[in-house]
Coordinates of C-alpha atoms in Angstrom, one line a residue:
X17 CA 23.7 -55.3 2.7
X18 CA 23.1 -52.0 1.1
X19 CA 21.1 -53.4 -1.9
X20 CA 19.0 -55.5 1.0
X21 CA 18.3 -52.2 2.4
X22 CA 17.2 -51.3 -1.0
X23 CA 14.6 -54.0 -1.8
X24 CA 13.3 -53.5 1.5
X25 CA 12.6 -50.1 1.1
X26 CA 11.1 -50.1 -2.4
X27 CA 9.2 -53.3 -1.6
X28 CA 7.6 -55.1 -3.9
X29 CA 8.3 -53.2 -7.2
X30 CA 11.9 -54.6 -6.7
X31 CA 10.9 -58.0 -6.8
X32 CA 8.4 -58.1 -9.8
X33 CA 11.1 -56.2 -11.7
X34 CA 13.3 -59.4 -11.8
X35 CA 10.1 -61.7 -11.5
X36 CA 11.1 -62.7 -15.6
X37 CA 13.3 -65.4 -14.9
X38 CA 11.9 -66.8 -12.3
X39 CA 9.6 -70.0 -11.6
X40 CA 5.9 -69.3 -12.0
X41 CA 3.9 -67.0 -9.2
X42 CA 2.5 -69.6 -7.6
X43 CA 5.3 -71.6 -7.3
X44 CA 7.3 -68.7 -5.3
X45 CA 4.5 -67.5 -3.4
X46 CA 4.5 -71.5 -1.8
X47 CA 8.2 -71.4 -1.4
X48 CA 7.2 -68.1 0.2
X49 CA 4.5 -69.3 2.7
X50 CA 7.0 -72.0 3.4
X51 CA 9.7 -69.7 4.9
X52 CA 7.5 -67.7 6.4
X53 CA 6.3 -70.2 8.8
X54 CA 9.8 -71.2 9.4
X55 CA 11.4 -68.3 10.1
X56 CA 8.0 -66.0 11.6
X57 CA 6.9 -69.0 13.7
X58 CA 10.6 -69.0 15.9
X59 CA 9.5 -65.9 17.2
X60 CA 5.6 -65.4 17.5
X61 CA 2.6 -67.3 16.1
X62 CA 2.7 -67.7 12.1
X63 CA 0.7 -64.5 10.6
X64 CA -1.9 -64.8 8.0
X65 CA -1.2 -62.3 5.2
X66 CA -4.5 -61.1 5.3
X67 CA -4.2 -60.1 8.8
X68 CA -2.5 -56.5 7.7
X69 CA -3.4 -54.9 4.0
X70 CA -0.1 -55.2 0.9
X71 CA 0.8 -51.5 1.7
X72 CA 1.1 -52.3 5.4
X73 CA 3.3 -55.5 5.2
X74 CA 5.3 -53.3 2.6
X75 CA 5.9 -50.3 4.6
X76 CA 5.9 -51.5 8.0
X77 CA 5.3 -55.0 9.1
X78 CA 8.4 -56.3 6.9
X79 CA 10.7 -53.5 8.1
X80 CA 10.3 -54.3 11.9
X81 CA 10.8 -57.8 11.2
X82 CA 13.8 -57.3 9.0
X83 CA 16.4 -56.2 12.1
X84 CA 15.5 -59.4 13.7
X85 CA 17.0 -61.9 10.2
X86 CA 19.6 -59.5 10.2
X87 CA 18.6 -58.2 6.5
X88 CA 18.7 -54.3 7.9
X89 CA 20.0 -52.4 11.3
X90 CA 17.9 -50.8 14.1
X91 CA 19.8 -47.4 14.2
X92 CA 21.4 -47.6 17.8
X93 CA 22.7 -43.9 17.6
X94 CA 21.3 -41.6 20.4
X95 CA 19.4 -43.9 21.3
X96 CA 19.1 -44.1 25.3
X97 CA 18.7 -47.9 25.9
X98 CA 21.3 -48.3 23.2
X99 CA 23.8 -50.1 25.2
X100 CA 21.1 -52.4 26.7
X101 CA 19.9 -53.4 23.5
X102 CA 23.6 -54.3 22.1
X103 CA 23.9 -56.3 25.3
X104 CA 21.4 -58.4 24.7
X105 CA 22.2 -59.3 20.7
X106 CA 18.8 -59.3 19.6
X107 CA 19.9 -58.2 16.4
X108 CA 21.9 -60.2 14.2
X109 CA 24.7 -58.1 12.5
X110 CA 24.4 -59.8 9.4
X111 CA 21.7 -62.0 7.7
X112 CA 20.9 -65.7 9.1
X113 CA 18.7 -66.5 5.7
X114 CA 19.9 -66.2 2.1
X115 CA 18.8 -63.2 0.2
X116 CA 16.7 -65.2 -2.1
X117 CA 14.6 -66.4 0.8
X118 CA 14.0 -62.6 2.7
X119 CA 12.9 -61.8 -1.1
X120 CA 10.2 -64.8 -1.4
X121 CA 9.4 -63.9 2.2
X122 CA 8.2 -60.4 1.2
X123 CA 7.0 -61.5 -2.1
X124 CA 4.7 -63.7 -0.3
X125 CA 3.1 -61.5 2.3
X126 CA 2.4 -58.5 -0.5
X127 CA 1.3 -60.7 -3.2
X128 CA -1.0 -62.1 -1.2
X129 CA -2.3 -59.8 1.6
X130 CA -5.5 -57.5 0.6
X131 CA -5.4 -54.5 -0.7
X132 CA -7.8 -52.9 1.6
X133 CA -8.3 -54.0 5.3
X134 CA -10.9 -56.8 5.4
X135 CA -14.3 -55.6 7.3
X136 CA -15.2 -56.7 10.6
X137 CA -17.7 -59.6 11.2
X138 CA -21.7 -58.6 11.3
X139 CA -22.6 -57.1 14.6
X140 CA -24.8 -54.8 16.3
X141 CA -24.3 -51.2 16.4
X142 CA -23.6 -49.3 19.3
X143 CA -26.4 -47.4 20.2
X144 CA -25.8 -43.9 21.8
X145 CA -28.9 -44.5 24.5
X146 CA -27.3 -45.0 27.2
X147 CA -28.8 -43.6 30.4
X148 CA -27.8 -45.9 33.2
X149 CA -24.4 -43.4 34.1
X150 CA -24.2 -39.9 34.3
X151 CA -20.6 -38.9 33.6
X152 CA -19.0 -36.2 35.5
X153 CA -15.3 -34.9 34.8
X154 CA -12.3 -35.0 37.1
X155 CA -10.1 -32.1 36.3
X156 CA -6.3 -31.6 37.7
X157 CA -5.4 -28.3 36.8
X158 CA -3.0 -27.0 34.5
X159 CA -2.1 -30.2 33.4
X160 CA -2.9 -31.8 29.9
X161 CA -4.8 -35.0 30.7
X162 CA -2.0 -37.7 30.3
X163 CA -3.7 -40.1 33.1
X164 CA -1.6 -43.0 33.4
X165 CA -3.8 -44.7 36.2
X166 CA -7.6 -44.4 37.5
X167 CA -8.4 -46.2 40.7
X168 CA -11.5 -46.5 43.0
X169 CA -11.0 -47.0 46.6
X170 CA -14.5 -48.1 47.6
X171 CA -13.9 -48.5 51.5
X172 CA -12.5 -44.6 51.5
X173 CA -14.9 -43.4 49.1
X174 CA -11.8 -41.8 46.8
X175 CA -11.1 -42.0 43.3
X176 CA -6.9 -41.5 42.4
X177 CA -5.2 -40.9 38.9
X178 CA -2.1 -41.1 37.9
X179 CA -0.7 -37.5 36.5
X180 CA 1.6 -38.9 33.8
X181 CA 2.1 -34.9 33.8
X182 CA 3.6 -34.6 37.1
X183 CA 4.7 -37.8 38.2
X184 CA 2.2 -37.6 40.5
X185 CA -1.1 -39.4 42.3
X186 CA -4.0 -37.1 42.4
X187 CA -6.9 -38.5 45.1
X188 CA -10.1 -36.9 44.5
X189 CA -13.3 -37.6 46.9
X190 CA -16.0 -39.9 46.0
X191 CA -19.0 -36.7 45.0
X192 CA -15.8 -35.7 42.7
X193 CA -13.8 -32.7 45.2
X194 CA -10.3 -32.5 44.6
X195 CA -8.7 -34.1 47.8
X196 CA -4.9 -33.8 47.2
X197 CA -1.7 -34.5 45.1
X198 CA 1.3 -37.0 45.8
X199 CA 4.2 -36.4 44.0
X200 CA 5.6 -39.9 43.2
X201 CA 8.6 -38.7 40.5
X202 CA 7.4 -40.9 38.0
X203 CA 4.1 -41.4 36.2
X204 CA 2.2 -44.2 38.3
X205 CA 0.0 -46.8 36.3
X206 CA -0.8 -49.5 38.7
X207 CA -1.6 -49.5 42.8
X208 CA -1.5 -52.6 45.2
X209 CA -2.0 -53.0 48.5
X210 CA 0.5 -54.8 51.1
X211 CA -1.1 -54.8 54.3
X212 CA -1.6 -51.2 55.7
X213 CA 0.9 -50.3 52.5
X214 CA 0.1 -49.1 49.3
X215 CA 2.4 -49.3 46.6
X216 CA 2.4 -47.6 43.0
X217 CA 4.4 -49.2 39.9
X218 CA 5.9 -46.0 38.2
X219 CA 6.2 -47.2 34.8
X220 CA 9.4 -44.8 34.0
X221 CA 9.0 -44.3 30.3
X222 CA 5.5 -43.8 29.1
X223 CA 6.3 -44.6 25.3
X224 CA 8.5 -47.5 23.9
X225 CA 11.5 -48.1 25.8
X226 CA 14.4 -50.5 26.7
X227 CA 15.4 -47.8 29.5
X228 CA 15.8 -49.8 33.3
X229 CA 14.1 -46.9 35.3
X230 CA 10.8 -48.1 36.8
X231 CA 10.0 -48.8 40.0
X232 CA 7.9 -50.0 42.4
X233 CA 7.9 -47.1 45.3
X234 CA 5.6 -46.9 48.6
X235 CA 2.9 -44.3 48.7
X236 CA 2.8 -42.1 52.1
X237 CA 0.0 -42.1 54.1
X238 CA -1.5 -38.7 53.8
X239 CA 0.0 -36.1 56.1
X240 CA 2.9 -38.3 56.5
X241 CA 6.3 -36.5 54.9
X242 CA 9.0 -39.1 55.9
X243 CA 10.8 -40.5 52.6
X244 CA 10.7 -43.8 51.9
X245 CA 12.9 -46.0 50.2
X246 CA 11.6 -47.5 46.5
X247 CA 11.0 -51.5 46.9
X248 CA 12.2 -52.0 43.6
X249 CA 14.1 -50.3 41.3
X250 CA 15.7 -50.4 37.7
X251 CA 12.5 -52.1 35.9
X252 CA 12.2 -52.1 32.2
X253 CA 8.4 -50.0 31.9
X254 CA 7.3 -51.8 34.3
X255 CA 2.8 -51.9 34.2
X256 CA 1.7 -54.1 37.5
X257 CA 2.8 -55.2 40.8
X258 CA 1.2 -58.1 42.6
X259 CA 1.3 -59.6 46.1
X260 CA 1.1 -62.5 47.1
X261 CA 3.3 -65.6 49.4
X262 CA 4.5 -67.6 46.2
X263 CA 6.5 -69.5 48.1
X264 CA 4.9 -70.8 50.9
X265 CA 6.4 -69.4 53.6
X266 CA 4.3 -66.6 55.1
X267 CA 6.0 -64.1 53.8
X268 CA 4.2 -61.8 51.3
X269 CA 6.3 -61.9 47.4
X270 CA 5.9 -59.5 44.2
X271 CA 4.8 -60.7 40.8
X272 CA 6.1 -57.7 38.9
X273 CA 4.8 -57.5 35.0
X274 CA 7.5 -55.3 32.9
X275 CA 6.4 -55.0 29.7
X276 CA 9.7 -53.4 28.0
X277 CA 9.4 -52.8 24.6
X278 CA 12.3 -55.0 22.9
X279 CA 13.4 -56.4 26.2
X280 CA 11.2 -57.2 29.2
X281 CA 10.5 -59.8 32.0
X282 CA 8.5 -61.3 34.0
X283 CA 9.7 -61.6 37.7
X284 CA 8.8 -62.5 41.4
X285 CA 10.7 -61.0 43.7
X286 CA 11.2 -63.1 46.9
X287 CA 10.8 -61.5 50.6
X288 CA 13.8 -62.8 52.0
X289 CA 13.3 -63.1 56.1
X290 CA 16.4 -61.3 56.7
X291 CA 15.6 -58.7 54.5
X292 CA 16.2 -57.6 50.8
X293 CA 14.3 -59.4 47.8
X294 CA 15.7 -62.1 45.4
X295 CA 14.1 -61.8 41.8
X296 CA 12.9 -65.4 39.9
X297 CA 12.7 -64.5 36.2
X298 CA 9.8 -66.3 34.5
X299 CA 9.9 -65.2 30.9
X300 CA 12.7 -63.4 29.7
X301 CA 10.6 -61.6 26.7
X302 CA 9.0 -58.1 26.2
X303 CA 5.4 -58.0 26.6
X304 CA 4.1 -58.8 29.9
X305 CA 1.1 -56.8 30.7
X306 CA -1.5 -58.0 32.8
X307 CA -1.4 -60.5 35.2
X308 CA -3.7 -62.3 38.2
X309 CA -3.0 -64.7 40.8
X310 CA -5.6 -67.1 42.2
X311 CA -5.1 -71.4 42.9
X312 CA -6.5 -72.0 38.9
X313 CA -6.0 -75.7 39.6
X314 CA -7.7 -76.0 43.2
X315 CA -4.8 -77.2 45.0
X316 CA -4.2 -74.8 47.2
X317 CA -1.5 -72.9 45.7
X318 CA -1.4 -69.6 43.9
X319 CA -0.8 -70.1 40.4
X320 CA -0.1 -67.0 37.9
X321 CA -2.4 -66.4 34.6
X322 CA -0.3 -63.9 32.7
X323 CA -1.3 -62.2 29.7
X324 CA 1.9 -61.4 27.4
X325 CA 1.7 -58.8 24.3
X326 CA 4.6 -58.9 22.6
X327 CA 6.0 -61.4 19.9
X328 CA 4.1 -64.8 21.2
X329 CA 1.4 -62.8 22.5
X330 CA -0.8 -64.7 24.5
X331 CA -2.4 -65.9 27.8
X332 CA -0.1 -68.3 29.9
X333 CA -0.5 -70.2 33.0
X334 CA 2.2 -70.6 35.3
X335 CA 1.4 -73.4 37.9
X336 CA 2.7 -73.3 41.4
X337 CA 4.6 -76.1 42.7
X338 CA 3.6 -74.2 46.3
X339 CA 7.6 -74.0 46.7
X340 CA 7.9 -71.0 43.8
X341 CA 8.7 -73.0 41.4
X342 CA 6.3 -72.8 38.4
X343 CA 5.0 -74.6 35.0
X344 CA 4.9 -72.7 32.1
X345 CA 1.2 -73.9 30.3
X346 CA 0.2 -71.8 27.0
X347 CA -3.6 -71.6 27.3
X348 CA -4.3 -68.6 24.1
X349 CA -1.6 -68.0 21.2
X350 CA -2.6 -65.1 19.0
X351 CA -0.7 -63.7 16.2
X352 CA 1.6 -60.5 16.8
X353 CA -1.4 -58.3 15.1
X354 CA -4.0 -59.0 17.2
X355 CA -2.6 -56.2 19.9
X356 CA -3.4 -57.9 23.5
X357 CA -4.2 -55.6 26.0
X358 CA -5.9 -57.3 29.0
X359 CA -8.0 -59.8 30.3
X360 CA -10.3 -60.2 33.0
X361 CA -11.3 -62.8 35.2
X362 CA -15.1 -64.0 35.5
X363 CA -17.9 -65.8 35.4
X364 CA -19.6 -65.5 31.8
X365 CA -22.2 -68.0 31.4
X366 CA -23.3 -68.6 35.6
X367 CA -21.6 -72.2 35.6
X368 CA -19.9 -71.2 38.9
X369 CA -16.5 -71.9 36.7
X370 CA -14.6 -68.4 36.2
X371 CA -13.9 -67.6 32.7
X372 CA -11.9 -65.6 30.6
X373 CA -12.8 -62.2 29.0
X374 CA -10.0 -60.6 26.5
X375 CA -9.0 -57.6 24.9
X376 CA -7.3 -57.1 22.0
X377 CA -6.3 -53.8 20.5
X378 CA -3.3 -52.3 20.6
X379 CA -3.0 -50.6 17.3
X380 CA -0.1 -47.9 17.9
X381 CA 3.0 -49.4 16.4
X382 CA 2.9 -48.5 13.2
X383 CA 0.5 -46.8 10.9
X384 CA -2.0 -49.1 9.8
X385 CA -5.8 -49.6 8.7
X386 CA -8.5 -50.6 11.5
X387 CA -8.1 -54.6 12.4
X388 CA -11.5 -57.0 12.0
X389 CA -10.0 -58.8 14.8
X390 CA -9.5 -56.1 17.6
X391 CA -11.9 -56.0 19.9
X392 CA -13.8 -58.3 23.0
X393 CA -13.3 -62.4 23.8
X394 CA -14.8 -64.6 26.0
X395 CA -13.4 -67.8 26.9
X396 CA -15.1 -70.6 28.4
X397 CA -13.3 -72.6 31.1
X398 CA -14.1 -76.3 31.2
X399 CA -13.4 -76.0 34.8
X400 CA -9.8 -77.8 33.7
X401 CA -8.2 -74.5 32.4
X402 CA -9.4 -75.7 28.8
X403 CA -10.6 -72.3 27.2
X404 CA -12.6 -71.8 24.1
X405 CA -13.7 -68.7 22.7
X406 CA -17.5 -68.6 22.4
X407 CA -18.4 -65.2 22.0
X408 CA -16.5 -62.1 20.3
X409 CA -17.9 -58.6 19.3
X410 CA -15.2 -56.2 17.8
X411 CA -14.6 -53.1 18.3
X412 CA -11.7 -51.0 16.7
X413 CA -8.5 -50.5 18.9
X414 CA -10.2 -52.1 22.1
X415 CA -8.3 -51.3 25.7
X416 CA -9.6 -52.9 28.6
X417 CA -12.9 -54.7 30.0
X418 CA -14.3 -55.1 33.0
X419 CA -17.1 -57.1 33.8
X420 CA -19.6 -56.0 36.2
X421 CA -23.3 -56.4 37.1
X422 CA -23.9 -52.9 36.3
X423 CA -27.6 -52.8 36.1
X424 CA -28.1 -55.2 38.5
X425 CA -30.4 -57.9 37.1
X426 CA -28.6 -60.5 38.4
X427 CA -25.5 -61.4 35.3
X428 CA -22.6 -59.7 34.5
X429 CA -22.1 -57.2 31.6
X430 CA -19.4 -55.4 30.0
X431 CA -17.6 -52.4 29.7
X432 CA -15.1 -51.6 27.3
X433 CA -12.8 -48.6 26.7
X434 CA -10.8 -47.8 23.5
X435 CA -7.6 -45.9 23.0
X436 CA -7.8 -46.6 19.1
X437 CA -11.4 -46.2 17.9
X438 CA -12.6 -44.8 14.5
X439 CA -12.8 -41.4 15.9
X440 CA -13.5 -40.1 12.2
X441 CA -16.6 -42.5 11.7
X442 CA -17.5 -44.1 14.8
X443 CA -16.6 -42.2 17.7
X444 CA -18.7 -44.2 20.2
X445 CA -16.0 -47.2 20.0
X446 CA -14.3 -45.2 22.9
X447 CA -17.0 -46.5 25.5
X448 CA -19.0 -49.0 24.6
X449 CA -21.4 -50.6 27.5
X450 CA -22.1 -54.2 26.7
X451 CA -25.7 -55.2 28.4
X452 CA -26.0 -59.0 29.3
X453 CA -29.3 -60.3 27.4
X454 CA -28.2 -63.4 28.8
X455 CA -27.1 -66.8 26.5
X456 CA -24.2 -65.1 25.8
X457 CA -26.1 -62.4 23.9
X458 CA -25.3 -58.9 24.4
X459 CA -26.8 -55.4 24.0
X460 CA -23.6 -52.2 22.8
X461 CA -24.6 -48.9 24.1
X462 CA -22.5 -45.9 24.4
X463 CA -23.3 -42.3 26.3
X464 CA -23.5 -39.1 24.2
X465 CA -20.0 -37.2 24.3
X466 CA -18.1 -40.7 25.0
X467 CA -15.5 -38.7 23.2
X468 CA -14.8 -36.3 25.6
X469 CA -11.4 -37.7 26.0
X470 CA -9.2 -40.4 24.6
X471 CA -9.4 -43.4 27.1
X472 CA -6.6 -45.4 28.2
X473 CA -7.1 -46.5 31.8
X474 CA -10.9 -47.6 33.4
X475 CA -11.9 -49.1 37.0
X476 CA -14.8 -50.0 38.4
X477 CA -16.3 -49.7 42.1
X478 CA -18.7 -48.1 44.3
X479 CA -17.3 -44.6 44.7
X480 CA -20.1 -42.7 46.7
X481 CA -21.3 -45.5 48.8
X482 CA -25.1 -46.0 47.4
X483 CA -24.7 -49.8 46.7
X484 CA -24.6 -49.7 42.8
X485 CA -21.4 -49.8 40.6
X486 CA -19.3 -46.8 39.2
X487 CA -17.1 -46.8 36.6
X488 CA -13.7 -44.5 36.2
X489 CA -12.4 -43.5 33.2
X490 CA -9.0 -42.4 32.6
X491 CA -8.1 -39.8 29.3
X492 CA -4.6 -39.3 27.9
X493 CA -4.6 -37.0 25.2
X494 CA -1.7 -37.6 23.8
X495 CA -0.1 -41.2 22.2
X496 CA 1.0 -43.1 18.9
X497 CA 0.1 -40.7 15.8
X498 CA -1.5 -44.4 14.2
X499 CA -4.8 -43.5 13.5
X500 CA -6.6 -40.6 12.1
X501 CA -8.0 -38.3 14.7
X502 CA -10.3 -35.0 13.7
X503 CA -8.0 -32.3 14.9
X504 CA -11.1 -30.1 16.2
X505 CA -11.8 -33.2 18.9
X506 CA -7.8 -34.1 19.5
X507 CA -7.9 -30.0 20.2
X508 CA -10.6 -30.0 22.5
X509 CA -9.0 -32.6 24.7
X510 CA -6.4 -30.1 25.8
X511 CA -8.7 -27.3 27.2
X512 CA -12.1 -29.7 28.1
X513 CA -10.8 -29.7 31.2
X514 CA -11.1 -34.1 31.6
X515 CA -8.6 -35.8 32.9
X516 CA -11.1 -38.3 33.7
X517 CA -14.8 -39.1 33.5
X518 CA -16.6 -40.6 36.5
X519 CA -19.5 -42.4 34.6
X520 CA -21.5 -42.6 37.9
X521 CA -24.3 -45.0 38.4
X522 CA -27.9 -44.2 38.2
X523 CA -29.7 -47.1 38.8
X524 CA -30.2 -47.0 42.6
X525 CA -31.7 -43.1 42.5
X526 CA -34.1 -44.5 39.7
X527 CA -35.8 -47.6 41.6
X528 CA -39.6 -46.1 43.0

């Protein structure tokens, strides 16, 4: 085991030093590419090597997939969701392959992986233009801007953030005033409605964790001091709450998205009509991060299109039996690189068929170069749930989309946030605004000082009531150390005073 440790660590330097005796290069590197897709492929979709660079696969990749063939340890000590993870044996305490194989294995991916990271596809440049928005900050004072949540509450002209700070929901009117502060005890990053109710999914710990402490807890009406009760507790980083009658019978249900980081689940939690909830576990896997619920087949019935990011990341639809009972049907598989974020629902090319528009870019794991792959997908929908990507633009460390008509000619554009762009030579990846030219053809713009904060959370809505779309954008200054950022700009995040930017429309005060 020790000497396993030690292979792994110096990489591949250990394995050309006994290369001599054994068969030819390309010989092992086929035996390696063999394994690989039987042992990778059990857990996630089979990774291309040229998906991360040599130094990557050496220093990284191969040492988080290593605990999981049982060829090293994930160091359990003071650790807080150390006794959940032993619980759950996702580590084998010795090797399940033989030593020779782990070695052809990593032979196979740093042999053959590239050097440096491959460049992205041709594309147009972002062009820093943009005039349609005028962006105004949201400040809550005193607090370095960790906002875990922006939402726009177009029927009460307000505009709330989660204080990842303060456990807290900050409201703020529509013209931007500060309104008031809710004090939640956890940082909120999701809100849904019940009826009259609001509820906020309080995601416990912000940064990789196995530790059960999310919730799902009501938010008082303002002025209103009673305590409530949380409607769900002891959630692995939990990231959504839905609701909707899964079952048929008139009762309102949860869908409840908890993304974990090792462990995780996806659950509905059934109103029962005496009271209580009984939780139906979907998926048993980390990852779960975005969900919607609509009838995608046109029965009737509210089926579940579920977007996981972990392992076999992909997008999944879960078809309702109208009872609760659902089929599992894979409709996307990426590899574990790509770094799915979210999707979004719509209608891309005016067939009246709602499609599919993706995000990938999660890019805080590990240390590694920029990814040709991260960045923006739509999926046509052959009206049969059949998707096919027919239209990508990348964009370094991608976040979330939303698609809009924003200028209001009549089709739907795009607007994307990063939490990963090339701040050091292409800081206008943070917002990019992608302008419908129409036959799936699109124009990137970006504003001037779209680095004004790093941006993790967006929404989009009418916030002061003048008939045109809004956007929100949420900054958290802090988050994974995996990319270089200029330490003047990461310095000016604390004291700029932005928790958030209102990028307010300015196409209705323009008309004649």
């Amino acid at each position: 085991m020790q000497r396993l440790a030690m292979a792994l660590a110096v990489g591949v330097g250990w394995v050309l030093s006994a290369a001599g005796a054994e068969p030819a290069l390309a010989e092992r590197l086929e035996r390696g590419r063999v394994l690989a897709n039987q042992y990778c492929s059990v857990c996630h979709l089979f990774p291309e090597p040229d998906l991360l660079t040599q130094a990557t696969w050496q220093h990284h990749t191969l040492r988080k997939m290593a605990p999981f063939l049982g060829v090293a340890q994930v160091r359990m000590e003071n650790r807080p969701d150390a006794a959940r993870l032993q619980a759950a044996n996702l580590f084998p305490p010795s090797p399940i392959l033989p030593r020779d194989d782990w070695f052809a294995i990593s032979e196979y991916y740093q042999r053959t992986a590239p050097t440096n990271a491959l460049p992205q596809p041709p594309h147009d440049p972002i062009v820093p233009d943009l005039t349609l928005f005028a962006a105004e900050k949201l400040t809550i004072p005193d607090w370095l801007p960790l906002t875990t949540l922006v939402s726009i509450d177009p029927a009460a002209r307000e505009i709330r953030l989660g204080d990842g700070s303060s456990g807290s929901l900050v409201t703020f009117r529509g013209d931007g005033t500060w309104l008031r502060k809710q004090a939640l005890g956890g940082a909120p990053v999701h809100l849904e409605r019940d009826g009259s109710r609001l509820f906020a999914t309080l995601i416990g710990h912000i940064y990789p964790s196995d530790v059960a402490d999310g919730q799902i807890v009501p938010v008082p009406s303002p002025g209103d001091t009673s305590v409530y009760p949380p409607l769900v507790t002891s959630l692995a980083r939990p990231v959504q709450c839905l609701v909707a009658d899964l079952n048929g019978d008139g009762l309102n249900d949860y869908l409840v998205c908890s993304f974990g980081n090792y462990l995780g689940r996806l659950s509905w939690f059934e109103r029962k009509r005496l009271g209580g909830l009984e939780e139906h576990v979907l998926l048993e896997q980390p990852g779960a991060v975005h969900a919607e619920i609509r009838d995608f087949n046109g029965d009737g019935k509210p089926d579940l299109l579920v977007l996981i990011a972990q392992g076999r990341e992909g997008l999944n639809l879960f078809t309702n039996d109208g009872k609760g009972e659902f089929t599992l049907r894979p409709l996307i598989q990426f590899p574990p690189a790509y770094g799915s974020v979210h999707f979004e629902i719509a209608d891309m090319n005016g067939d009246g068929i709602p499609d599919v528009i993706v995000t990938n870019g999660d890019n805080g794991e590990y240390p590694s170069p920029f990814k040709r792959y991260h960045g923006v997908r739509i999926y046509l929908n052959d009206g049969k749930m059949n998707l096919k990507e027919s239209w990508f633009y990348p964009i370094n460390g991608a976040f979330k989309t939303l698609a809009r008509d924003f200028d209001g000619d009549g089709d739907l554009d795009l607007a994307v946030i990063s939490f990963f762009p090339d701040f050091s030579r292409s800081v206008s990846e943070g917002f990019v605004y992608l302008e419908n030219r129409g036959g799936m053809k699109f124009s990137p713009h970006t504003f001037h000082g779209a680095n004004q904060g790093r941006w993790i959370s967006m929404d989009a809505g009418d916030v002061d009531g003048d008939g045109d779309i809004d956007l929100v954008l949420g900054a958290f200054s802090q988050g994974p150390p995996a990319i270089e950022i200029p330490p003047a700009l990461q310095a000016s995040w604390k004291t700029n005073g932005v928790n958030a930017l209102v990028l307010r429309n300015t196409r209705i005060q323009k008309r004649p």
